[in-house]
PDB file of C-alpha atoms in Angstrom:
ATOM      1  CA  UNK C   1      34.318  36.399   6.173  1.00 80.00           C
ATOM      2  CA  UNK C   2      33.001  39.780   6.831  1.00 81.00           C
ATOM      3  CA  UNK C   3      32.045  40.454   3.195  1.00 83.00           C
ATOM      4  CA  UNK C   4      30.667  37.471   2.745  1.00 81.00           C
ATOM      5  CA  UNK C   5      28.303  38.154   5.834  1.00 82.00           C
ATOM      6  CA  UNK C   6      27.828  42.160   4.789  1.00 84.00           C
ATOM      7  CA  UNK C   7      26.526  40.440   1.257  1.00 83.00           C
ATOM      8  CA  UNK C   8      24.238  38.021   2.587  1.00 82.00           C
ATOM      9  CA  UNK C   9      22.886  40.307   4.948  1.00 84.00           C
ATOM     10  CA  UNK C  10      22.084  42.923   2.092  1.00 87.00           C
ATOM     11  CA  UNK C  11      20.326  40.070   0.205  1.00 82.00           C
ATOM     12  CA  UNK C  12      18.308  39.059   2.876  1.00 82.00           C
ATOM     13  CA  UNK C  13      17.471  42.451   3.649  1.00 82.00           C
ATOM     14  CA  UNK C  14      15.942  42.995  -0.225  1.00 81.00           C
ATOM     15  CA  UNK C  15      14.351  39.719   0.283  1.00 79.00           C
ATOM     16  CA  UNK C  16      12.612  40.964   3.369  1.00 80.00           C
ATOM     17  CA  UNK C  17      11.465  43.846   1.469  1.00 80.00           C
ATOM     18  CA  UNK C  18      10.063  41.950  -1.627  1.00 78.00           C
ATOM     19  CA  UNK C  19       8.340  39.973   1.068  1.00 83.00           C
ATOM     20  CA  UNK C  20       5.969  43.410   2.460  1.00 81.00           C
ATOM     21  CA  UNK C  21       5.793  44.485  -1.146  1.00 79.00           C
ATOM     22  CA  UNK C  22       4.117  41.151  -2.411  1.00 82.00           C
ATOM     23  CA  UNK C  23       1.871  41.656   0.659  1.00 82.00           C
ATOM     24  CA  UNK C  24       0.619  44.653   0.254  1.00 82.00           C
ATOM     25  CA  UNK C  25      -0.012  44.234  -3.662  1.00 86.00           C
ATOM     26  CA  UNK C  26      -1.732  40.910  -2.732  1.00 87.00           C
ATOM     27  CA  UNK C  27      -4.009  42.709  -0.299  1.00 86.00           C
ATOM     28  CA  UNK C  28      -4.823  45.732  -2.806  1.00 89.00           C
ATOM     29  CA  UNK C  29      -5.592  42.941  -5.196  1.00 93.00           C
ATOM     30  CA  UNK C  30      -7.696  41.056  -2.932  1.00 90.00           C
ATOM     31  CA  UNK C  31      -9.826  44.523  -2.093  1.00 91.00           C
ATOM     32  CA  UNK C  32     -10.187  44.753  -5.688  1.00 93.00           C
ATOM     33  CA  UNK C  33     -11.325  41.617  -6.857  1.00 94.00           C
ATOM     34  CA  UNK C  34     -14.298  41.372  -4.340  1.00 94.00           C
ATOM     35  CA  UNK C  35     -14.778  45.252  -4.713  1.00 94.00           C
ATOM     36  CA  UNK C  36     -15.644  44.221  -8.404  1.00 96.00           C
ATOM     37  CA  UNK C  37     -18.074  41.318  -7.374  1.00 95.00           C
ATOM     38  CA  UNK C  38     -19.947  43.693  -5.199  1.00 96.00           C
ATOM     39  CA  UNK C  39     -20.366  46.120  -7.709  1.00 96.00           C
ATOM     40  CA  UNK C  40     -21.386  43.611 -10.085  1.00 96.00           C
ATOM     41  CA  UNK C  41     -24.471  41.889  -7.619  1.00 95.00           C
ATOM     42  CA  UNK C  42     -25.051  46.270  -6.992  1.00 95.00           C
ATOM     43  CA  UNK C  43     -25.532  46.310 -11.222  1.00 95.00           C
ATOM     44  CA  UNK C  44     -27.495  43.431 -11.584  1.00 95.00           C
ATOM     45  CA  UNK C  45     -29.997  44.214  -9.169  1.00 94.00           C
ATOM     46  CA  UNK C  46     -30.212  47.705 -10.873  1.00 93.00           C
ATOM     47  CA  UNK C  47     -30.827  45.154 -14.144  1.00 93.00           C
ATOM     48  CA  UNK C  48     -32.856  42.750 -13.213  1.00 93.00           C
ATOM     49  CA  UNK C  49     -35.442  45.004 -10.926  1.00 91.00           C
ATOM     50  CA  UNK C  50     -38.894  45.502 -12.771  1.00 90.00           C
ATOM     51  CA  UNK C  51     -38.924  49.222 -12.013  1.00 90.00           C
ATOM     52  CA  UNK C  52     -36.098  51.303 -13.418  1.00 90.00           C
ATOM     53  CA  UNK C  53     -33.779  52.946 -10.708  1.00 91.00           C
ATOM     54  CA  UNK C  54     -34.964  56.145 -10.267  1.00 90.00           C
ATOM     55  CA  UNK C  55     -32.414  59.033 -11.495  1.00 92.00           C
ATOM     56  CA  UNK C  56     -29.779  60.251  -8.479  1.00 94.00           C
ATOM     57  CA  UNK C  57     -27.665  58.833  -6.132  1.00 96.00           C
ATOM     58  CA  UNK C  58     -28.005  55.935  -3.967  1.00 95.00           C
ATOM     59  CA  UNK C  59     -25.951  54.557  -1.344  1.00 94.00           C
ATOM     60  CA  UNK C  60     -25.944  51.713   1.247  1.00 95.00           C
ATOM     61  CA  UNK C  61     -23.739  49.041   2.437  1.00 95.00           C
ATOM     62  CA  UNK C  62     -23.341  45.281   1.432  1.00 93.00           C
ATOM     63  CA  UNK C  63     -21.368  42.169   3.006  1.00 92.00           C
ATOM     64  CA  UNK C  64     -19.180  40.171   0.935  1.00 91.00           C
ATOM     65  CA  UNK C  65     -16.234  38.341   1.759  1.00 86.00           C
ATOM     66  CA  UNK C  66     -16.591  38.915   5.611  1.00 89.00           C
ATOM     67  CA  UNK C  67     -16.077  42.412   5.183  1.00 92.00           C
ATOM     68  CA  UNK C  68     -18.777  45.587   5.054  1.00 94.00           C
ATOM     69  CA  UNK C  69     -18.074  47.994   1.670  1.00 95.00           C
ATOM     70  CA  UNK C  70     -19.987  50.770   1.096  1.00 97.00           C
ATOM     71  CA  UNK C  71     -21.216  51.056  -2.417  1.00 97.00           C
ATOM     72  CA  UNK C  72     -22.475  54.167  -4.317  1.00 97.00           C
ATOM     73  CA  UNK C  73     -24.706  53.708  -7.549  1.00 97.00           C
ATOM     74  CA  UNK C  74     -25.772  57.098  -9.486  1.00 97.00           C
ATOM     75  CA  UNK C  75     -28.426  56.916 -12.427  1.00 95.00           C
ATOM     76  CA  UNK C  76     -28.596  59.297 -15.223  1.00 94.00           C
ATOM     77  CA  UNK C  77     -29.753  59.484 -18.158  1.00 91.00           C
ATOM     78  CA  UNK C  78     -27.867  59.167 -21.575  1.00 87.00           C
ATOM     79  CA  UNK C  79     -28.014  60.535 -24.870  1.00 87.00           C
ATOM     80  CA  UNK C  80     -30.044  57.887 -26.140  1.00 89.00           C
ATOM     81  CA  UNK C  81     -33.714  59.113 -23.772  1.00 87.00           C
ATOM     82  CA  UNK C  82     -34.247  54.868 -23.444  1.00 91.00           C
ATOM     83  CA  UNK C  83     -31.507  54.503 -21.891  1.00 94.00           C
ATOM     84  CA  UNK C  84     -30.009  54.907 -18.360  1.00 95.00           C
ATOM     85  CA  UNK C  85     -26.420  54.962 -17.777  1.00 95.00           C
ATOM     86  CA  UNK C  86     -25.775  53.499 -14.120  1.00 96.00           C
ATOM     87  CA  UNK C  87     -21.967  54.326 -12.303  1.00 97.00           C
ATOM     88  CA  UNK C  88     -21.666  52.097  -9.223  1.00 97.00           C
ATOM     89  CA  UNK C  89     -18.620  53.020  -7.111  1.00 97.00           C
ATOM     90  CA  UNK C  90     -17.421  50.839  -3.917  1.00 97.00           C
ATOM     91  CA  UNK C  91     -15.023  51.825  -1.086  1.00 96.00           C
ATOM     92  CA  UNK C  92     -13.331  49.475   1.373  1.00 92.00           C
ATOM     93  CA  UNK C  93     -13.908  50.111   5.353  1.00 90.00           C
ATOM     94  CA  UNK C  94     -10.705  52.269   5.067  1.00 90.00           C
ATOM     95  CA  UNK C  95     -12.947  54.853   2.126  1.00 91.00           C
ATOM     96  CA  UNK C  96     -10.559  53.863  -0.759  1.00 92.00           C
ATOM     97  CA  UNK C  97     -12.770  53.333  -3.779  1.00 93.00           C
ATOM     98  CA  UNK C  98     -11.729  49.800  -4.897  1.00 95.00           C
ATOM     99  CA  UNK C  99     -14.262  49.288  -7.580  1.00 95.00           C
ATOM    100  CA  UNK C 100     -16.320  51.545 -10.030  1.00 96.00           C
ATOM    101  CA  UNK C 101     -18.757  49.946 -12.972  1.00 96.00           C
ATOM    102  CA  UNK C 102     -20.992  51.041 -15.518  1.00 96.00           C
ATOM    103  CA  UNK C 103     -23.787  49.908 -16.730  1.00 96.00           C
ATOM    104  CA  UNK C 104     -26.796  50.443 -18.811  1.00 96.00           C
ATOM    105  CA  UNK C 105     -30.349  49.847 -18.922  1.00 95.00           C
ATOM    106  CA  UNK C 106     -33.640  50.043 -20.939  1.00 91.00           C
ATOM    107  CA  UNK C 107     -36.111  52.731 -19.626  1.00 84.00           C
ATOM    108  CA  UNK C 108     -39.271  52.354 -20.851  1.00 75.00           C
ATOM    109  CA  UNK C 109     -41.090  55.804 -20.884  1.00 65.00           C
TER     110      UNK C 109
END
């Protein structure tokens, strides 16, 4: 009797510990998948303004998902002098950077 309780006890124990593992790569998922949408509405506002996005660094914050992330966009250009390469970066409230993109744009000149 006292195996058989030692062994379930052990297997309940590894199921408890699956359990926090499945949580915690659920939430780094979750950070992720919304990081990526806010980087994406930070790149297609880059796109889709008239003026080009002047060369440097940028930074603000956005809300998505109840939640505040702080987003960094840097323009430069590229070897192609048309062109502007745009790096958006995006941190979570705890500063991990959850999301990074990069995307391109016509400068006219």
């Amino acid at each position: 009797m006292l195996v058989a309780l030692a062994v379930f006890s052990i297997a309940a124990l590894a199921l408890l510990n699956l359990e926090t593992v499945t949580l915690t790569n659920t939430t780094r998922i979750a950070d992720r998948t919304i990081g990526q949408i806010v980087a994406r509405n930070i790149a297609v506002e880059a796109l889709t303004d008239p003026a080009p996005p002047a060369q440097g660094s940028e930074d603000g914050e956005e809300a998505n998902g109840g939640r505040t992330w702080r987003w960094t966009r840097f323009t430069s250009g590229s070897p192609e002098p048309r062109i502007l390469q745009i790096d958006v970066a995006i941190e979570n409230e705890l500063g991990d950077t959850v999301a990074t993109l990069t995307v391109f744009r016509f400068a006219p000149t």
